[in-house]
XYZ file of C-alpha atoms in Angstrom:
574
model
C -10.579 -37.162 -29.097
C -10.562 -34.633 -32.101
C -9.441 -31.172 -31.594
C -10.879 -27.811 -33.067
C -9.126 -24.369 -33.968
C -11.829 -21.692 -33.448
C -10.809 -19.484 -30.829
C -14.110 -19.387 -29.094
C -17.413 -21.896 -29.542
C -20.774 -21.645 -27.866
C -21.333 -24.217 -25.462
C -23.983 -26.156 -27.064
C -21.350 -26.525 -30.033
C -19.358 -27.788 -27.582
C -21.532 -30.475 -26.232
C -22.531 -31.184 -29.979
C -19.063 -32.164 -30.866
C -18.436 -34.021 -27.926
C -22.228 -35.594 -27.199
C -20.479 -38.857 -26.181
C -18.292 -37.098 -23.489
C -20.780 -34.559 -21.781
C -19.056 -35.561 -18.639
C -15.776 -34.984 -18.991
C -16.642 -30.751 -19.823
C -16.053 -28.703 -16.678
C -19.106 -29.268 -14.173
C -19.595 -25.738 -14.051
C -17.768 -24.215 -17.088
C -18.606 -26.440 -20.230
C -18.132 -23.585 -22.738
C -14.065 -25.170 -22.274
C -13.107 -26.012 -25.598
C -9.923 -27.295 -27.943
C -7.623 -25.889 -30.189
C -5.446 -27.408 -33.137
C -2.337 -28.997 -31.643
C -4.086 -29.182 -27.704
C -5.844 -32.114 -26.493
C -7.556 -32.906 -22.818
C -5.093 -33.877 -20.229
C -5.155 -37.086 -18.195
C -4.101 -37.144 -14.671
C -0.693 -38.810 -15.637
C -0.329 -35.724 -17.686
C -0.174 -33.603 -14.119
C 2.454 -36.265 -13.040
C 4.859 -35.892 -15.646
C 4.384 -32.697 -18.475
C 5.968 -29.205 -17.046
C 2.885 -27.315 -16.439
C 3.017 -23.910 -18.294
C 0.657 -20.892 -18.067
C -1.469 -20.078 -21.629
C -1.695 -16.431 -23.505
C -3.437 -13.618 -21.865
C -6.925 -12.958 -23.808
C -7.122 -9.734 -25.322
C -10.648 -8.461 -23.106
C -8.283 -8.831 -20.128
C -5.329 -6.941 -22.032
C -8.063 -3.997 -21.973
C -8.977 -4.125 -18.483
C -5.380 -4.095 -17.370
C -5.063 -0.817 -19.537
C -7.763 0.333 -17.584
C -6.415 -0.154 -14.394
C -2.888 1.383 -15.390
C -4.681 4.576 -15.981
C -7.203 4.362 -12.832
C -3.912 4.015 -11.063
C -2.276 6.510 -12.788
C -5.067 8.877 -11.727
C -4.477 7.435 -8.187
C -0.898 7.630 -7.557
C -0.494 10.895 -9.274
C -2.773 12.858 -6.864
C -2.035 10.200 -3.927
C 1.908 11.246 -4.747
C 1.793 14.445 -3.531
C -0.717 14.616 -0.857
C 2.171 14.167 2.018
C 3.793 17.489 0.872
C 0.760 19.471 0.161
C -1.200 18.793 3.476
C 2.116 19.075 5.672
C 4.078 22.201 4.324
C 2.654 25.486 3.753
C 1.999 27.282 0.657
C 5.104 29.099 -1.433
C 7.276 29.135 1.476
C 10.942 30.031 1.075
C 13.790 27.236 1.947
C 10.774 24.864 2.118
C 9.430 21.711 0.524
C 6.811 22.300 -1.544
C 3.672 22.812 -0.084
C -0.327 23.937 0.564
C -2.121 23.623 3.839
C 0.588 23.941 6.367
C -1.013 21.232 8.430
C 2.667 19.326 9.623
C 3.767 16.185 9.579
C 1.287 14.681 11.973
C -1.744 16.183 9.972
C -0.464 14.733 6.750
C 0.269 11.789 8.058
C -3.158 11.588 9.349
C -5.357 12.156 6.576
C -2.895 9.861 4.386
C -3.936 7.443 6.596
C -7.711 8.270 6.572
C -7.483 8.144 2.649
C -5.781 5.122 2.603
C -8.411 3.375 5.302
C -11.279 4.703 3.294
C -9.833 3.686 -0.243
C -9.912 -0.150 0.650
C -12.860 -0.208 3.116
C -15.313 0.635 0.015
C -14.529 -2.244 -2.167
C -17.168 -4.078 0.807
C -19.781 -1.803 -0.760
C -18.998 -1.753 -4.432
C -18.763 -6.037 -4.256
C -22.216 -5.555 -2.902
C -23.772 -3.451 -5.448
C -21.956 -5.484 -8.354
C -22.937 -9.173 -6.706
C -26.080 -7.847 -6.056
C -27.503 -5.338 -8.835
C -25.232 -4.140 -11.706
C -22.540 -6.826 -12.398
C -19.022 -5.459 -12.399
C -18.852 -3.683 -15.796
C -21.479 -1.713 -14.904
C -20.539 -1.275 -11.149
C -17.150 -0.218 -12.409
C -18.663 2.494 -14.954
C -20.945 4.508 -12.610
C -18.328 4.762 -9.788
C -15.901 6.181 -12.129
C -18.291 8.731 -12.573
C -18.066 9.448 -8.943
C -14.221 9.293 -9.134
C -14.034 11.866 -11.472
C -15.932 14.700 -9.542
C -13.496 13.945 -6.384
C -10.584 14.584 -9.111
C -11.872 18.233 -9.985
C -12.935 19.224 -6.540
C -8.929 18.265 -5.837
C -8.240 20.293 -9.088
C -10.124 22.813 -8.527
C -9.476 23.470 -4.766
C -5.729 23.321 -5.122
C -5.574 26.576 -7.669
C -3.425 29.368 -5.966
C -6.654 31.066 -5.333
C -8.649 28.951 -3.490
C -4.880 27.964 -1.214
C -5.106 31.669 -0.183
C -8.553 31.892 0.993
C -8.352 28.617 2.892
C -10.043 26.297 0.669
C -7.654 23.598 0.455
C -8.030 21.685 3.408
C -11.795 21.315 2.934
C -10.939 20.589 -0.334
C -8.880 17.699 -0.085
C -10.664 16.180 2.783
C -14.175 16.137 0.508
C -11.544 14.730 -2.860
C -10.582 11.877 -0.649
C -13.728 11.067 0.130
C -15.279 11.175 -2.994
C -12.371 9.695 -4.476
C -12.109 7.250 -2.395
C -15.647 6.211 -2.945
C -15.652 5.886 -6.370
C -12.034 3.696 -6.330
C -13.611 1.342 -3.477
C -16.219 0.441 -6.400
C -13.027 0.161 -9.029
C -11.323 -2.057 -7.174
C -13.046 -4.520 -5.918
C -14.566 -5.813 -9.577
C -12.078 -4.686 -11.773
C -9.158 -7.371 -10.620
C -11.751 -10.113 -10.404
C -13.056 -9.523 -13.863
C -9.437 -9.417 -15.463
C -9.662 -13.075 -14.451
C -12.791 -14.034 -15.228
C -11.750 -13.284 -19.334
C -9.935 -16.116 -19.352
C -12.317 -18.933 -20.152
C -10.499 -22.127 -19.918
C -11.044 -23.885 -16.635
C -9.956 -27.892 -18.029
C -6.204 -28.794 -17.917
C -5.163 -29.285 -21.393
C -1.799 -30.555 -23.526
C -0.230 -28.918 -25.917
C 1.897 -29.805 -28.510
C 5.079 -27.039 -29.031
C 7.005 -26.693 -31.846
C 10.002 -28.570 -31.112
C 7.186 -31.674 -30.808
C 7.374 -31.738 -26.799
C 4.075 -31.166 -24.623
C 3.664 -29.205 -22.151
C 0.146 -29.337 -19.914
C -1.190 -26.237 -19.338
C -2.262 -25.127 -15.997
C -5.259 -22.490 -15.947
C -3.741 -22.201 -12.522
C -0.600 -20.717 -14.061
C -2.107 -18.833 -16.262
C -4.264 -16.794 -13.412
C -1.136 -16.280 -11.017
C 0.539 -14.982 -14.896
C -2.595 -12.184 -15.252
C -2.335 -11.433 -11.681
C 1.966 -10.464 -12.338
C 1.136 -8.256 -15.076
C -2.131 -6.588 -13.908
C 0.338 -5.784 -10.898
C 2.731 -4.597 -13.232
C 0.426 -2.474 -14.956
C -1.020 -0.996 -11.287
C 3.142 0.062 -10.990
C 3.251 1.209 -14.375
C 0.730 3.711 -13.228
C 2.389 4.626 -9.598
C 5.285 6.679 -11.759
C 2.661 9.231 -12.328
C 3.761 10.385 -8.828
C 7.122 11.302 -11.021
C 5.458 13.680 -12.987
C 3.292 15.059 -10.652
C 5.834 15.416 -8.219
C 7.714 17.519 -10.513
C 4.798 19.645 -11.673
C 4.307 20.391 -7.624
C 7.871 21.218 -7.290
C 8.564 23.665 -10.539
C 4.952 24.819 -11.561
C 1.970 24.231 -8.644
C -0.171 21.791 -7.346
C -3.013 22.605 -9.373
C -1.483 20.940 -12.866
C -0.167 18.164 -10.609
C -4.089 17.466 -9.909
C -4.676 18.041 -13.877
C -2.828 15.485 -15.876
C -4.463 12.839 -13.529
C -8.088 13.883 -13.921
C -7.295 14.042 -17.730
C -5.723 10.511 -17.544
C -8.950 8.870 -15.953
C -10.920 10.313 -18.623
C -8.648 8.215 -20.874
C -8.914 5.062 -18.359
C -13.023 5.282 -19.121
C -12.944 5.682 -22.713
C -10.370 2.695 -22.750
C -12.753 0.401 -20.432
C -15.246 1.046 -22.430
C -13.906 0.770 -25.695
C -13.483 -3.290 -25.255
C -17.185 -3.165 -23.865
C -17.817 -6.194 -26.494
C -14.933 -8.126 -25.835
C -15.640 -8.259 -22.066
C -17.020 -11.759 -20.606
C -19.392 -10.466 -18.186
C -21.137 -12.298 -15.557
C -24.531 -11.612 -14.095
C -25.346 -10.310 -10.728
C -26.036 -13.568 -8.121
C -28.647 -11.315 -5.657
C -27.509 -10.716 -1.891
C -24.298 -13.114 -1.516
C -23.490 -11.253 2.041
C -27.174 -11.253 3.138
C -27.156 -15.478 2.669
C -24.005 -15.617 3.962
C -24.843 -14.396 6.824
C -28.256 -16.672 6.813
C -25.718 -19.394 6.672
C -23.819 -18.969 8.701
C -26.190 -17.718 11.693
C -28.165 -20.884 10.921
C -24.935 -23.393 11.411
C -24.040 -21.558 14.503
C -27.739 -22.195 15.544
C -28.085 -26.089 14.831
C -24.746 -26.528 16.058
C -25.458 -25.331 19.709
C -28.667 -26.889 19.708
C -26.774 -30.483 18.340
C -23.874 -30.228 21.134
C -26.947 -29.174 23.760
C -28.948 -32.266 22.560
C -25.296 -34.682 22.280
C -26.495 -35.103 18.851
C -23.318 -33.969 16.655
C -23.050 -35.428 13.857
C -19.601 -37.251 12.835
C -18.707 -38.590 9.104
C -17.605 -41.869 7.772
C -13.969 -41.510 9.539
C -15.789 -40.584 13.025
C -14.757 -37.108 12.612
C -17.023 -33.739 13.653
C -18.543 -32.015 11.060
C -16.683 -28.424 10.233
C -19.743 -26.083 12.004
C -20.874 -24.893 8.837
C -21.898 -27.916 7.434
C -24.557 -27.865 10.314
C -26.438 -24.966 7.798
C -26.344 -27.730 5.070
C -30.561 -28.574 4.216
C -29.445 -32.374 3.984
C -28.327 -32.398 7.510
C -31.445 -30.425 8.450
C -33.806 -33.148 10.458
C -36.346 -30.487 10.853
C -36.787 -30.121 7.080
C -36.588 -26.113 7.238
C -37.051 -24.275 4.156
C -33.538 -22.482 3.536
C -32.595 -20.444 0.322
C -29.593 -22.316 -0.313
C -28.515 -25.908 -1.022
C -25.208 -28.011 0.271
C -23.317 -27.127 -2.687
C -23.443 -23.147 -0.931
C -22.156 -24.351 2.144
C -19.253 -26.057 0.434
C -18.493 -22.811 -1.181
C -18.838 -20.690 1.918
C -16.686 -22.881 3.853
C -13.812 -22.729 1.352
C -14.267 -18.983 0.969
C -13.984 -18.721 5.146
C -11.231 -20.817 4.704
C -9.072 -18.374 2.523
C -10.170 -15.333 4.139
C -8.513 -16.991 7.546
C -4.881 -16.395 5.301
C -5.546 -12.769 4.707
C -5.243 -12.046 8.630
C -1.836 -11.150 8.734
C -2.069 -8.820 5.690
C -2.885 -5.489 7.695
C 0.697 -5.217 9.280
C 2.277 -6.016 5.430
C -0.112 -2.875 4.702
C 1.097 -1.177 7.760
C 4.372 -1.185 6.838
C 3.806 -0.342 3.111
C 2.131 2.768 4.227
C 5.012 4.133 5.476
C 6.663 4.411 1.793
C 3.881 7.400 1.133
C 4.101 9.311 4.552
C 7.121 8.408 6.608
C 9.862 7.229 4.224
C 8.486 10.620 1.869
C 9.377 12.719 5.185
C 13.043 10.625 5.845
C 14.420 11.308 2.208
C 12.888 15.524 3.182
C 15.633 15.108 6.080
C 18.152 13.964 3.437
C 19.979 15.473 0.159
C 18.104 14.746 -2.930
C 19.505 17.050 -5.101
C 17.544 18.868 -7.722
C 14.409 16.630 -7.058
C 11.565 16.725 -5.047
C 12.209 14.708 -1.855
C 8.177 13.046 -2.549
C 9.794 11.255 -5.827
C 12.152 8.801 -3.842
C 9.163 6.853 -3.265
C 8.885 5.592 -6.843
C 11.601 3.956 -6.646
C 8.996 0.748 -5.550
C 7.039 0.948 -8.400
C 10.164 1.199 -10.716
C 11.931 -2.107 -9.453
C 8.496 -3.464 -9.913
C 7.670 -3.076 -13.586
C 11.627 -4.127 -14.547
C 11.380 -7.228 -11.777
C 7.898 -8.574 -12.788
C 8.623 -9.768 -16.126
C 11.947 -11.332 -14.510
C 9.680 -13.409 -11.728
C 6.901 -14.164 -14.374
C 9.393 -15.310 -17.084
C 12.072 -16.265 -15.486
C 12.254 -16.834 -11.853
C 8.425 -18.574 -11.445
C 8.989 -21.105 -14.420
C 12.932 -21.685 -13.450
C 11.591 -23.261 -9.682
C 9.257 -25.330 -11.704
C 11.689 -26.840 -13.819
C 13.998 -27.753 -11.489
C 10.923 -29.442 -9.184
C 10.527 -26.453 -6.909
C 7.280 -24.821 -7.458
C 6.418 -21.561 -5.214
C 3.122 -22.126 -3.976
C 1.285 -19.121 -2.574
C 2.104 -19.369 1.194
C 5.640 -19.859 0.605
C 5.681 -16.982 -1.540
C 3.244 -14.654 0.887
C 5.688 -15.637 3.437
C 9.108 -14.752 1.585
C 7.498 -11.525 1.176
C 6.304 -10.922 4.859
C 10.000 -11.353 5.598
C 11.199 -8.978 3.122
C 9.231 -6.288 4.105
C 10.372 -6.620 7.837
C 13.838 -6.350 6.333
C 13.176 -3.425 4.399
C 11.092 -1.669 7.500
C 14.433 -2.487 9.795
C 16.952 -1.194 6.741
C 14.709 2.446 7.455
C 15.099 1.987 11.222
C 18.491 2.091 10.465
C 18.903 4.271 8.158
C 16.756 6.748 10.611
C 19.414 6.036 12.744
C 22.499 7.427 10.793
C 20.075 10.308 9.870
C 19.675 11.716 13.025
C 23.235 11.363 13.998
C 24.473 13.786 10.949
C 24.704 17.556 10.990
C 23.702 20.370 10.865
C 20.176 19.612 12.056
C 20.236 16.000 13.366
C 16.761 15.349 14.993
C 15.587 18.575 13.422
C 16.086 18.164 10.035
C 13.384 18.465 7.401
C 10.899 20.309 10.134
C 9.896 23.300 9.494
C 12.483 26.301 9.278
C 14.794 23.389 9.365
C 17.115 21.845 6.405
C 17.898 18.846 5.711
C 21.148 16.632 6.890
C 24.630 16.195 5.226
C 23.505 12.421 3.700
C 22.494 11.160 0.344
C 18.964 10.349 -0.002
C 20.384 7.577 -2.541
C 21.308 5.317 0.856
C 17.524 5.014 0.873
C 16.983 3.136 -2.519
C 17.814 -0.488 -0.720
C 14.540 0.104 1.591
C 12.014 0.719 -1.352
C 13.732 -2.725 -3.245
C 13.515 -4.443 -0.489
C 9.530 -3.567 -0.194
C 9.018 -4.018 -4.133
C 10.050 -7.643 -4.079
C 7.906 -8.242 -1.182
C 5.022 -6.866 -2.483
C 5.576 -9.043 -5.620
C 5.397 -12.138 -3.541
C 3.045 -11.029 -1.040
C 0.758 -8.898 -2.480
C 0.122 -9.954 -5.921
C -0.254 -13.255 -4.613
C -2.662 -12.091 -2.153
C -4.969 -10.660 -4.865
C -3.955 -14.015 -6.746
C -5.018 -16.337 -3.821
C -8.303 -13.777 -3.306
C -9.786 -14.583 -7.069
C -8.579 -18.517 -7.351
C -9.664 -19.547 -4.119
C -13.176 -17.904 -3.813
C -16.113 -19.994 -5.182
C -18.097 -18.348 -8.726
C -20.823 -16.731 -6.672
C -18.583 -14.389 -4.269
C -15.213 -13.489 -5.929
C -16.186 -9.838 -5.617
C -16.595 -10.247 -1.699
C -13.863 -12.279 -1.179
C -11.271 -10.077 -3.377
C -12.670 -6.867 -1.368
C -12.149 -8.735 1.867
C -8.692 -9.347 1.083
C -8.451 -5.072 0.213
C -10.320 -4.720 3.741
C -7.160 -5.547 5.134
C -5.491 -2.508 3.965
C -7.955 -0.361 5.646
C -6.823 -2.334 8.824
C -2.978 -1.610 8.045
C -4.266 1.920 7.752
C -6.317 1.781 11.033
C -3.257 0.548 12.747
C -1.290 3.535 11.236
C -3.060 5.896 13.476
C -1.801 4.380 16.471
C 1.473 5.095 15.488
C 0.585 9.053 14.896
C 2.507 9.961 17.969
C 5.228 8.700 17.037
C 5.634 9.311 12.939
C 7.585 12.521 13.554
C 10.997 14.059 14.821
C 12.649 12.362 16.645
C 10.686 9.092 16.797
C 11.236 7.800 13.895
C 13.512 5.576 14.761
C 11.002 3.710 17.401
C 8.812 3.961 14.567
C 10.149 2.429 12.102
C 11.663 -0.432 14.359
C 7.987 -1.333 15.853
C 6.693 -1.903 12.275
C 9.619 -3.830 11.447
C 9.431 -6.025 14.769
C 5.242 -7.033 14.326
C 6.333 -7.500 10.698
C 8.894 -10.049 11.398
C 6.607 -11.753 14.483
C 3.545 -12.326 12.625
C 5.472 -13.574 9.954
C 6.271 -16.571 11.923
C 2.676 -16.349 13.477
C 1.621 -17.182 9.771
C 3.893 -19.840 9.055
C 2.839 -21.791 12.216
C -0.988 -21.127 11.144
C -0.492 -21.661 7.365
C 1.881 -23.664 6.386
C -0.130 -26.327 5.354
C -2.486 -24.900 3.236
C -0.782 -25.284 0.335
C -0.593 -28.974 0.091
C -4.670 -28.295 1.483
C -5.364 -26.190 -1.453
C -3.246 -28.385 -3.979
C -5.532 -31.418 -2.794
C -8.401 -29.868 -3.184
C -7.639 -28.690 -6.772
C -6.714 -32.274 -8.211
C -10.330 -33.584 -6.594
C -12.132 -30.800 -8.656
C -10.147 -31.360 -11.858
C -11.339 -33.157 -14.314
C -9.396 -35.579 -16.532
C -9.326 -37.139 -19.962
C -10.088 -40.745 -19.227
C -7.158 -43.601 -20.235
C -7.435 -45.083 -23.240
């Protein structure tokens, strides 16, 4: 089969060129095309080439810019929030400070902001799916992002701390905020993926004259690393906001962010005509739900009757193939076909992995409330006790590049390829180690003087330790994020059908608004002197349901891996 150079064809240029072979396109993405050197791959190909990921379009380059500043803007005015809400304003032999709410109270409303932030991806999916598409969707909410960054501004002036208008302040920012980052999130990590076009396995041809078969696979677990990366790259804004709290005020803290989202809109929109954008499918969630109640329907009234129905094997039907109109006897009119049920099975099926996720989020809260309240009780020296925590997104942006480059392709050489629940699960047990590190670290804390259990409350100092002893902890929890939760997001976008990536990649956020729910159980407790018991619960559920997912999920991989070769399609032998 010949091979073309242009970067990018129209599809019916593509089925022009290759009239004889219409079949062998993509079913659903035929726009696939070749370039000079590449040719289609044949299923021995899979067998026997090393599978490599391809180059990172430039439209997605753009959106991960985008999100490095959204999450600049994030971070930065997320950094501080622990300090501001719990110590009061100006206060001498004090942390810095604002509301003089306490520990409790900050820990609180971190929570609340954290719960909020990742329960309103549901509705921005909705509105994008639905009505605007993502680029859009993602345009007007940063609108609504910005005015929640200049209430915070403009509420956290020394003024407006006097007179008591911070605490309404930040509670109305977080809410706003939160609002307009719920519709940010949930589009803008699909859509990164969604600019890379090639969905066909192809060869190509490297210099030193060996092929290599590249893996659109790959190359979507590749954008996922480094849109990760670029979300870390942001997080050290909490570095220079953390200073500007500490030797200026709170309210230029709040101001570089707001300025640096300004930035992150002109940059989104800037590639506006690079962007592939797709089109808004109408009410996913309102037919899902259709679906589903109908197969829940036909299947009671099929077991009531004795009537299930079994296929060629003599198996029962999964339930939701009762919704399926060719399985219908009654010949109901239904707004969806077979192929929608096949879809909405596999995206159930995912979601089911993504259970286990809020206690992963439950434990990675505690690097912005509790473990910014531990390294108060220790010595940090001349910085701000709130900057220890970015520590996790600094062994992030040097280890990425490491696993994507390095580690990821050295497995796969020597036969050993990390599939995504082997990975989620390496990093489920790394963040129970790091969570039982700061249970014990906690420990040796409170038994050092001069304050022991009373150190870093308020009137209190902090204890004769090094808040370097904490740096282990926050490694610890930046390689498990990098196998748990960018593979999360990874596993959210490849394994959800066309029509509801949005929903399924803001189901898989949901479950951070259930680690944050959880989080106020443990408000009793996420103070002097429990943090000990604290620290050691987290650690405990995080190391049980670890094993609770490898009993439930191990075999998905070789599930998922199955079910990718049967959708692939192949250059025929010659």
């Amino acid at each position: 089969m010949s091979s073309f150079s242009s970067d990018k064809l129209a599809t019916d240029e593509v089925t022009g060129m290759y009239n004889e072979k219409v079949e062998d396109l993509h079913p659903e993405h035929s726009e696939d095309y070749l370039r000079e050197g590449e040719r289609w791959a044949t299923e021995e190909d899979m067998n026997v080439l090393r599978r490599v990921g391809d180059r990172i379009p430039s439209a997605a380059i753009f959106i991960v810019l985008t999100e490095l500043a959204e999450r600049f803007t994030y971070y930065g005015i997320s950094g501080p929030f622990q300090n501001y809400i719990q110590n009061g304003y100006k206060q001498p032999n004090s942390n810095p400070g604002a509301i003089n709410g306490g520990q409790n109270m900050a820990t609180g409303l971190g929570n609340f902001f954290q719960f909020w932030c990742y329960l309103t991806p549901i509705l921005g999916a909705i509105i994008a799916d639905q009505w605007l598409g993502k680029y859009k969707t993602i345009l007007i909410f940063s609108i609504i992002y910005i005015v929640g960054d200049l209430v915070l501004t403009l509420t956290s002036i020394p003024a407006s701390i006097r007179s008591g208008g911070a605490l309404p302040g930040v509670i109305i920012a977080m809410i706003t905020i939160g609002l307009g980052t719920g519709g940010i999130k949930s589009n803008v990590s699909p859509m990164v993926a969604e600019q890379y076009g090639r969905y066909r396995p192809f060869v190509r041809k490297l210099k030193n004259g060996k092929e290599v078969l590249v893996d659109r696979e790959l190359t979507v677990q590749s954008i996922f690393n480094w849109f990760y990366w670029s979300i870390n790259v942001g997080g050290l804004s909490a570095i220079a906001t953390t200073e500007l709290e500490a030797n200026v005020d709170f309210w230029p803290a709040y101001l570089l962010p707001t300025l640096m989202f300004v930035m992150c809109i002109v940059v989104f929109w800037l590639g506006r005509k690079k962007y592939v954008v797709t089109k808004p499918n109408g009410s996913i969630v309102i037919k899902a739900y259709r679906t589903i109640s109908t197969a829940i329907r036909n299947k009671r009234k099929a077991k009531k009757e004795n009537q299930l129905i079994v296929d060629e094997n003599g198996k029962k039907l999964p339930w939701i193939d009762y919704a399926k109109p060719s399985y219908d006897a009654s010949g109901s009119i239904v707004q969806w076909d077979d192929k929608f049920v096949d879809e909405l099975r596999i995206a159930i099926r995912s979601c089911k992995i993504f259970l286990c996720y809020p206690i992963f989020w439950l434990c990675y809260g505690q690097m912005t409330n509790n473990m910014v309240s531990q390294s108060g009780q220790m010595n940090t020296g001349p910085v701000p006790n709130d900057i220890m925590q970015n520590i996790d997104p600094l062994c992030i942006i040097l280890l990425i590049p490491i696993f994507d480059l390095l580690v990821y392709p050295g497995f796969r050489r020597c036969g050993m390829e990390l599939r995504p629940v082997t990975r989620i699960t390496i990093g489920f047990l790394l963040m129970a180690l790091s969570m039982a590190y700061a249970a014990i670290l906690q420990h040796f804390i409170y038994t050092k003087g001069p304050y022991k259990t009373h150190a870093g409350d308020e009137g209190y100092g902090f204890n004769d330790i090094s808040a370097a002893i904490q740096v282990p902890a926050y490694v610890l929890m930046a390689i498990a994020e990098i196998f748990a939760s960018v593979t999360g997001l990874e596993y959210a976008y490849k394994r959800a059908p066309e029509s509801m990536k949005s929903i399924v990649m803001s189901i898989f956020l949901l479950t951070n608004a259930g680690g944050s729910i959880l989080a106020f159980a443990f408000n009793p407790i996420s103070s002097n002197p429990h943090l000990v018991k604290n620290f050691a619960i987290v650690s405990g559920l995080m190391g049980a349901f670890t094993v609770l997912f490898v009993v439930c999920f191990r075999h998905y991989d070789q599930v998922d891996e199955e079910e990718n070769r049967d959708k692939t399609v192949f250059e025929k032998e010659q």
